[in-house]
mmCIF file of C-alpha atoms and ligand atoms in Angstrom:
data_model
loop_
_atom_site.group_PDB
_atom_site.id
_atom_site.type_symbol
_atom_site.label_atom_id
_atom_site.label_comp_id
_atom_site.label_asym_id
_atom_site.label_seq_id
_atom_site.Cartn_x
_atom_site.Cartn_y
_atom_site.Cartn_z
ATOM 1 C CA UNK Y 1 16.767 9.972 28.810
ATOM 2 C CA UNK Y 2 20.381 9.878 27.648
ATOM 3 C CA UNK Y 3 20.557 7.580 24.605
ATOM 4 C CA UNK Y 4 23.271 4.949 24.605
ATOM 5 C CA UNK Y 5 25.241 4.805 21.393
ATOM 6 C CA UNK Y 6 25.372 1.418 19.615
ATOM 7 C CA UNK Y 7 29.164 1.695 19.340
ATOM 8 C CA UNK Y 8 29.487 2.205 23.104
ATOM 9 C CA UNK Y 9 27.552 -1.038 23.555
ATOM 10 C CA UNK Y 10 29.663 -2.810 20.914
ATOM 11 C CA UNK Y 11 32.843 -1.697 22.661
ATOM 12 C CA UNK Y 12 31.669 -2.864 26.067
ATOM 13 C CA UNK Y 13 30.797 -6.267 24.570
ATOM 14 C CA UNK Y 14 34.216 -6.381 22.914
ATOM 15 C CA UNK Y 15 35.905 -5.768 26.263
ATOM 16 C CA UNK Y 16 34.510 -9.114 27.415
ATOM 17 C CA UNK Y 17 35.711 -10.921 24.277
ATOM 18 C CA UNK Y 18 39.309 -9.651 24.095
ATOM 19 C CA UNK Y 19 42.389 -9.466 26.289
ATOM 20 C CA UNK Y 20 45.929 -8.101 26.038
ATOM 21 C CA UNK Y 21 47.073 -11.200 24.123
ATOM 22 C CA UNK Y 22 44.335 -11.075 21.496
ATOM 23 C CA UNK Y 23 44.837 -10.676 17.758
ATOM 24 C CA UNK Y 24 41.740 -8.962 16.385
ATOM 25 C CA UNK Y 25 40.669 -7.974 12.900
ATOM 26 C CA UNK Y 26 38.807 -4.747 12.263
ATOM 27 C CA UNK Y 27 37.188 -5.772 8.956
ATOM 28 C CA UNK Y 28 35.938 -2.250 8.134
ATOM 29 C CA UNK Y 29 38.255 0.294 9.762
ATOM 30 C CA UNK Y 30 36.587 3.406 8.273
ATOM 31 C CA UNK Y 31 37.626 6.462 10.276
ATOM 32 C CA UNK Y 32 39.549 4.300 12.729
ATOM 33 C CA UNK Y 33 37.516 4.557 15.929
ATOM 34 C CA UNK Y 34 37.146 0.805 16.388
ATOM 35 C CA UNK Y 35 40.792 0.177 15.433
ATOM 36 C CA UNK Y 36 41.879 2.772 18.006
ATOM 37 C CA UNK Y 37 39.736 1.166 20.690
ATOM 38 C CA UNK Y 38 41.065 -2.308 19.868
ATOM 39 C CA UNK Y 39 44.715 -1.214 19.589
ATOM 40 C CA UNK Y 40 44.578 0.138 23.137
ATOM 41 C CA UNK Y 41 43.365 -3.234 24.471
ATOM 42 C CA UNK Y 42 44.905 -6.072 22.468
ATOM 43 C CA UNK Y 43 48.271 -7.375 21.249
ATOM 44 C CA UNK Y 44 47.682 -6.810 17.536
ATOM 45 C CA UNK Y 45 45.012 -5.375 15.230
ATOM 46 C CA UNK Y 46 44.654 -6.023 11.490
ATOM 47 C CA UNK Y 47 42.683 -3.119 10.007
ATOM 48 C CA UNK Y 48 40.971 -3.675 6.627
ATOM 49 C CA UNK Y 49 39.136 -1.252 4.360
ATOM 50 C CA UNK Y 50 38.663 -0.947 0.601
ATOM 51 C CA UNK Y 51 39.017 2.857 0.597
ATOM 52 C CA UNK Y 52 42.388 4.572 0.727
ATOM 53 C CA UNK Y 53 40.837 7.565 2.497
ATOM 54 C CA UNK Y 54 39.551 5.255 5.239
ATOM 55 C CA UNK Y 55 42.971 3.660 5.696
ATOM 56 C CA UNK Y 56 44.575 7.126 5.849
ATOM 57 C CA UNK Y 57 42.024 8.358 8.404
ATOM 58 C CA UNK Y 58 42.650 5.250 10.489
ATOM 59 C CA UNK Y 59 46.441 5.636 10.260
ATOM 60 C CA UNK Y 60 46.188 9.235 11.430
ATOM 61 C CA UNK Y 61 43.906 8.421 14.353
ATOM 62 C CA UNK Y 62 46.063 5.496 15.475
ATOM 63 C CA UNK Y 63 49.485 7.049 14.811
ATOM 64 C CA UNK Y 64 50.584 6.509 18.439
ATOM 65 C CA UNK Y 65 50.205 2.724 18.171
ATOM 66 C CA UNK Y 66 52.677 0.278 16.663
ATOM 67 C CA UNK Y 67 50.557 -2.861 17.024
ATOM 68 C CA UNK Y 68 48.439 -2.367 13.871
ATOM 69 C CA UNK Y 69 48.800 -3.770 10.349
ATOM 70 C CA UNK Y 70 46.808 -1.820 7.753
ATOM 71 C CA UNK Y 71 45.333 -3.671 4.750
ATOM 72 C CA UNK Y 72 43.907 -1.798 1.763
ATOM 73 C CA UNK Y 73 41.813 -4.804 0.911
ATOM 74 C CA UNK Y 74 38.314 -6.229 1.066
ATOM 75 C CA UNK Y 75 37.309 -8.239 4.104
ATOM 76 C CA UNK Y 76 36.715 -11.164 1.729
ATOM 77 C CA UNK Y 77 40.525 -11.577 1.782
ATOM 78 C CA UNK Y 78 40.832 -11.949 5.555
ATOM 79 C CA UNK Y 79 41.053 -15.733 5.539
ATOM 80 C CA UNK Y 80 43.523 -15.633 2.628
ATOM 81 C CA UNK Y 81 46.033 -13.333 4.303
ATOM 82 C CA UNK Y 82 45.630 -13.867 8.052
ATOM 83 C CA UNK Y 83 46.383 -17.287 9.523
ATOM 84 C CA UNK Y 84 45.366 -16.671 13.101
ATOM 85 C CA UNK Y 85 42.960 -14.290 14.846
ATOM 86 C CA UNK Y 86 40.916 -14.307 18.048
ATOM 87 C CA UNK Y 87 38.052 -12.315 16.613
ATOM 88 C CA UNK Y 88 36.723 -10.214 13.751
ATOM 89 C CA UNK Y 89 34.775 -6.964 14.143
ATOM 90 C CA UNK Y 90 32.535 -5.561 11.382
ATOM 91 C CA UNK Y 91 31.011 -2.110 11.602
ATOM 92 C CA UNK Y 92 29.005 -2.321 8.380
ATOM 93 C CA UNK Y 93 27.678 0.338 6.033
ATOM 94 C CA UNK Y 94 29.381 3.375 4.537
ATOM 95 C CA UNK Y 95 32.130 5.694 5.735
ATOM 96 C CA UNK Y 96 30.627 8.413 7.958
ATOM 97 C CA UNK Y 97 31.163 11.753 6.152
ATOM 98 C CA UNK Y 98 32.324 9.796 3.100
ATOM 99 C CA UNK Y 99 30.913 8.470 -0.168
ATOM 100 C CA UNK Y 100 27.645 6.770 0.784
ATOM 101 C CA UNK Y 101 27.604 4.778 -2.465
ATOM 102 C CA UNK Y 102 30.609 2.787 -1.200
ATOM 103 C CA UNK Y 103 28.910 0.603 1.330
ATOM 104 C CA UNK Y 104 29.328 -2.981 2.477
ATOM 105 C CA UNK Y 105 27.410 -5.365 0.192
ATOM 106 C CA UNK Y 106 25.315 -8.220 1.522
ATOM 107 C CA UNK Y 107 26.706 -10.897 -0.851
ATOM 108 C CA UNK Y 108 30.315 -10.125 0.108
ATOM 109 C CA UNK Y 109 29.478 -9.845 3.795
ATOM 110 C CA UNK Y 110 27.712 -13.215 3.918
ATOM 111 C CA UNK Y 111 30.443 -14.812 1.787
ATOM 112 C CA UNK Y 112 33.011 -13.611 4.335
ATOM 113 C CA UNK Y 113 30.938 -14.810 7.290
ATOM 114 C CA UNK Y 114 30.808 -18.247 5.644
ATOM 115 C CA UNK Y 115 34.608 -18.285 5.261
ATOM 116 C CA UNK Y 116 35.070 -17.281 8.908
ATOM 117 C CA UNK Y 117 32.590 -19.939 10.006
ATOM 118 C CA UNK Y 118 34.505 -22.569 8.027
ATOM 119 C CA UNK Y 119 37.766 -21.454 9.680
ATOM 120 C CA UNK Y 120 36.313 -22.242 13.137
ATOM 121 C CA UNK Y 121 38.322 -19.429 14.789
ATOM 122 C CA UNK Y 122 37.346 -16.856 17.395
ATOM 123 C CA UNK Y 123 34.422 -14.522 17.728
ATOM 124 C CA UNK Y 124 32.593 -12.338 15.226
ATOM 125 C CA UNK Y 125 30.937 -9.101 16.286
ATOM 126 C CA UNK Y 126 28.909 -7.198 13.688
ATOM 127 C CA UNK Y 127 27.113 -3.881 13.810
ATOM 128 C CA UNK Y 128 24.482 -3.735 11.036
ATOM 129 C CA UNK Y 129 22.468 -0.695 9.955
ATOM 130 C CA UNK Y 130 19.129 -1.668 8.368
ATOM 131 C CA UNK Y 131 18.075 2.017 8.218
ATOM 132 C CA UNK Y 132 19.386 2.330 4.623
ATOM 133 C CA UNK Y 133 18.508 0.218 1.566
ATOM 134 C CA UNK Y 134 21.620 -1.953 1.223
ATOM 135 C CA UNK Y 135 21.891 -2.080 5.027
ATOM 136 C CA UNK Y 136 18.456 -3.681 5.256
ATOM 137 C CA UNK Y 137 19.332 -6.269 2.574
ATOM 138 C CA UNK Y 138 22.525 -6.953 4.473
ATOM 139 C CA UNK Y 139 20.868 -7.385 7.854
ATOM 140 C CA UNK Y 140 18.249 -9.762 6.404
ATOM 141 C CA UNK Y 141 21.005 -11.759 4.649
ATOM 142 C CA UNK Y 142 23.042 -12.008 7.877
ATOM 143 C CA UNK Y 143 20.005 -13.151 9.842
ATOM 144 C CA UNK Y 144 19.208 -15.737 7.177
ATOM 145 C CA UNK Y 145 22.835 -17.005 7.126
ATOM 146 C CA UNK Y 146 22.840 -17.354 10.917
ATOM 147 C CA UNK Y 147 19.525 -19.153 10.953
ATOM 148 C CA UNK Y 148 20.849 -21.736 8.471
ATOM 149 C CA UNK Y 149 23.795 -22.612 10.735
ATOM 150 C CA UNK Y 150 23.948 -24.002 14.250
ATOM 151 C CA UNK Y 151 25.686 -20.827 15.480
ATOM 152 C CA UNK Y 152 24.380 -19.666 18.851
ATOM 153 C CA UNK Y 153 24.349 -15.924 18.305
ATOM 154 C CA UNK Y 154 23.313 -13.000 20.488
ATOM 155 C CA UNK Y 155 21.429 -9.978 19.153
ATOM 156 C CA UNK Y 156 21.184 -6.474 20.611
ATOM 157 C CA UNK Y 157 18.869 -3.856 19.181
ATOM 158 C CA UNK Y 158 18.333 -0.403 20.655
ATOM 159 C CA UNK Y 159 14.718 0.299 21.678
ATOM 160 C CA UNK Y 160 14.359 3.926 20.667
ATOM 161 C CA UNK Y 161 14.227 3.590 16.871
ATOM 162 C CA UNK Y 162 11.437 2.444 14.587
ATOM 163 C CA UNK Y 163 11.818 -1.272 13.895
ATOM 164 C CA UNK Y 164 13.703 -1.054 10.602
ATOM 165 C CA UNK Y 165 15.991 1.799 11.571
ATOM 166 C CA UNK Y 166 17.528 0.370 14.707
ATOM 167 C CA UNK Y 167 21.176 -0.596 14.364
ATOM 168 C CA UNK Y 168 21.726 -4.199 15.387
ATOM 169 C CA UNK Y 169 24.661 -5.963 16.992
ATOM 170 C CA UNK Y 170 25.144 -9.675 16.305
ATOM 171 C CA UNK Y 171 27.910 -11.623 17.974
ATOM 172 C CA UNK Y 172 28.915 -15.258 18.257
ATOM 173 C CA UNK Y 173 31.834 -17.649 18.535
ATOM 174 C CA UNK Y 174 32.923 -19.766 15.572
ATOM 175 C CA UNK Y 175 35.092 -22.122 17.643
HETATM 176 C C1 LIG L 201 30.618 2.275 9.006
HETATM 177 S S1 LIG L 201 32.186 2.404 8.222
HETATM 178 C C2 LIG L 201 33.248 1.743 9.474
HETATM 179 C C3 LIG L 201 33.457 2.649 10.668
HETATM 180 C C4 LIG L 201 34.739 2.366 11.414
HETATM 181 N N1 LIG L 201 34.765 1.038 11.998
HETATM 182 C C5 LIG L 201 35.105 3.419 12.423
HETATM 183 O O1 LIG L 201 35.313 3.090 13.607
HETATM 184 O O2 LIG L 201 35.225 4.586 12.033
HETATM 185 C C6 LIG L 201 32.158 1.113 7.027
HETATM 186 C C7 LIG L 201 33.439 0.977 6.221
HETATM 187 O O3 LIG L 201 33.372 -0.254 5.486
HETATM 188 C C8 LIG L 201 34.176 -0.093 4.336
HETATM 189 N N2 LIG L 201 33.909 -1.190 3.400
HETATM 190 C C9 LIG L 201 32.911 -1.328 2.488
HETATM 191 N N3 LIG L 201 33.011 -2.509 1.843
HETATM 192 C C10 LIG L 201 34.113 -3.143 2.360
HETATM 193 C C11 LIG L 201 34.768 -4.398 2.098
HETATM 194 N N4 LIG L 201 34.281 -5.262 1.189
HETATM 195 N N5 LIG L 201 35.879 -4.700 2.805
HETATM 196 C C12 LIG L 201 36.374 -3.842 3.732
HETATM 197 N N6 LIG L 201 35.814 -2.635 4.025
HETATM 198 C C13 LIG L 201 34.693 -2.299 3.357
HETATM 199 C C14 LIG L 201 33.805 1.285 3.841
HETATM 200 O O4 LIG L 201 34.805 1.774 2.989
HETATM 201 C C15 LIG L 201 33.680 2.066 5.174
HETATM 202 O O5 LIG L 201 34.868 2.735 5.472
#
């Protein structure tokens, strides 16, 4: 059986949520694959990451696009610096082939989800990776945040992993 990649699924979900007029935030641009995908489909992408190397990798991968603003900044600042967006994409965890100690942290992630919820704008699509220690804390914290709100969220989990290892996609609308 050919295994479907979680990112392929995330991208096909995103295709249904965006259009050529969309303004979308890539909250964790990493090596730039999601920013590249989004830039080819929407009007404007705001790409955030806290690591300079991630921003540089993303800039290199997306050098043929002029519809991207790069932010060397934590996703906690999204609602402070961006007034309007149609959606926010989070691919959580650490930079592939990078420093694994620099990973998204559950407190900051949930804090940001609360801010986005309060803003009542657009969709959120998250890919969470409970297969590592902080990733598990993060996924549990996200689930708990969602269950305390009236958000109607969708969850996708791939079947061919043990329960705690499977990456998970959550997505919902805040408006
Ligand atoms: C799994 S990688 C993202 C992969 C990326 N979307 C891609 O397509 O290559 C996770 C990224 O989140 C970044 N990150 C960690 N904490 C962050 C924060 N508070 N704000 C923004 N980015 C953060 C890491 O530096 C890392 O590059």
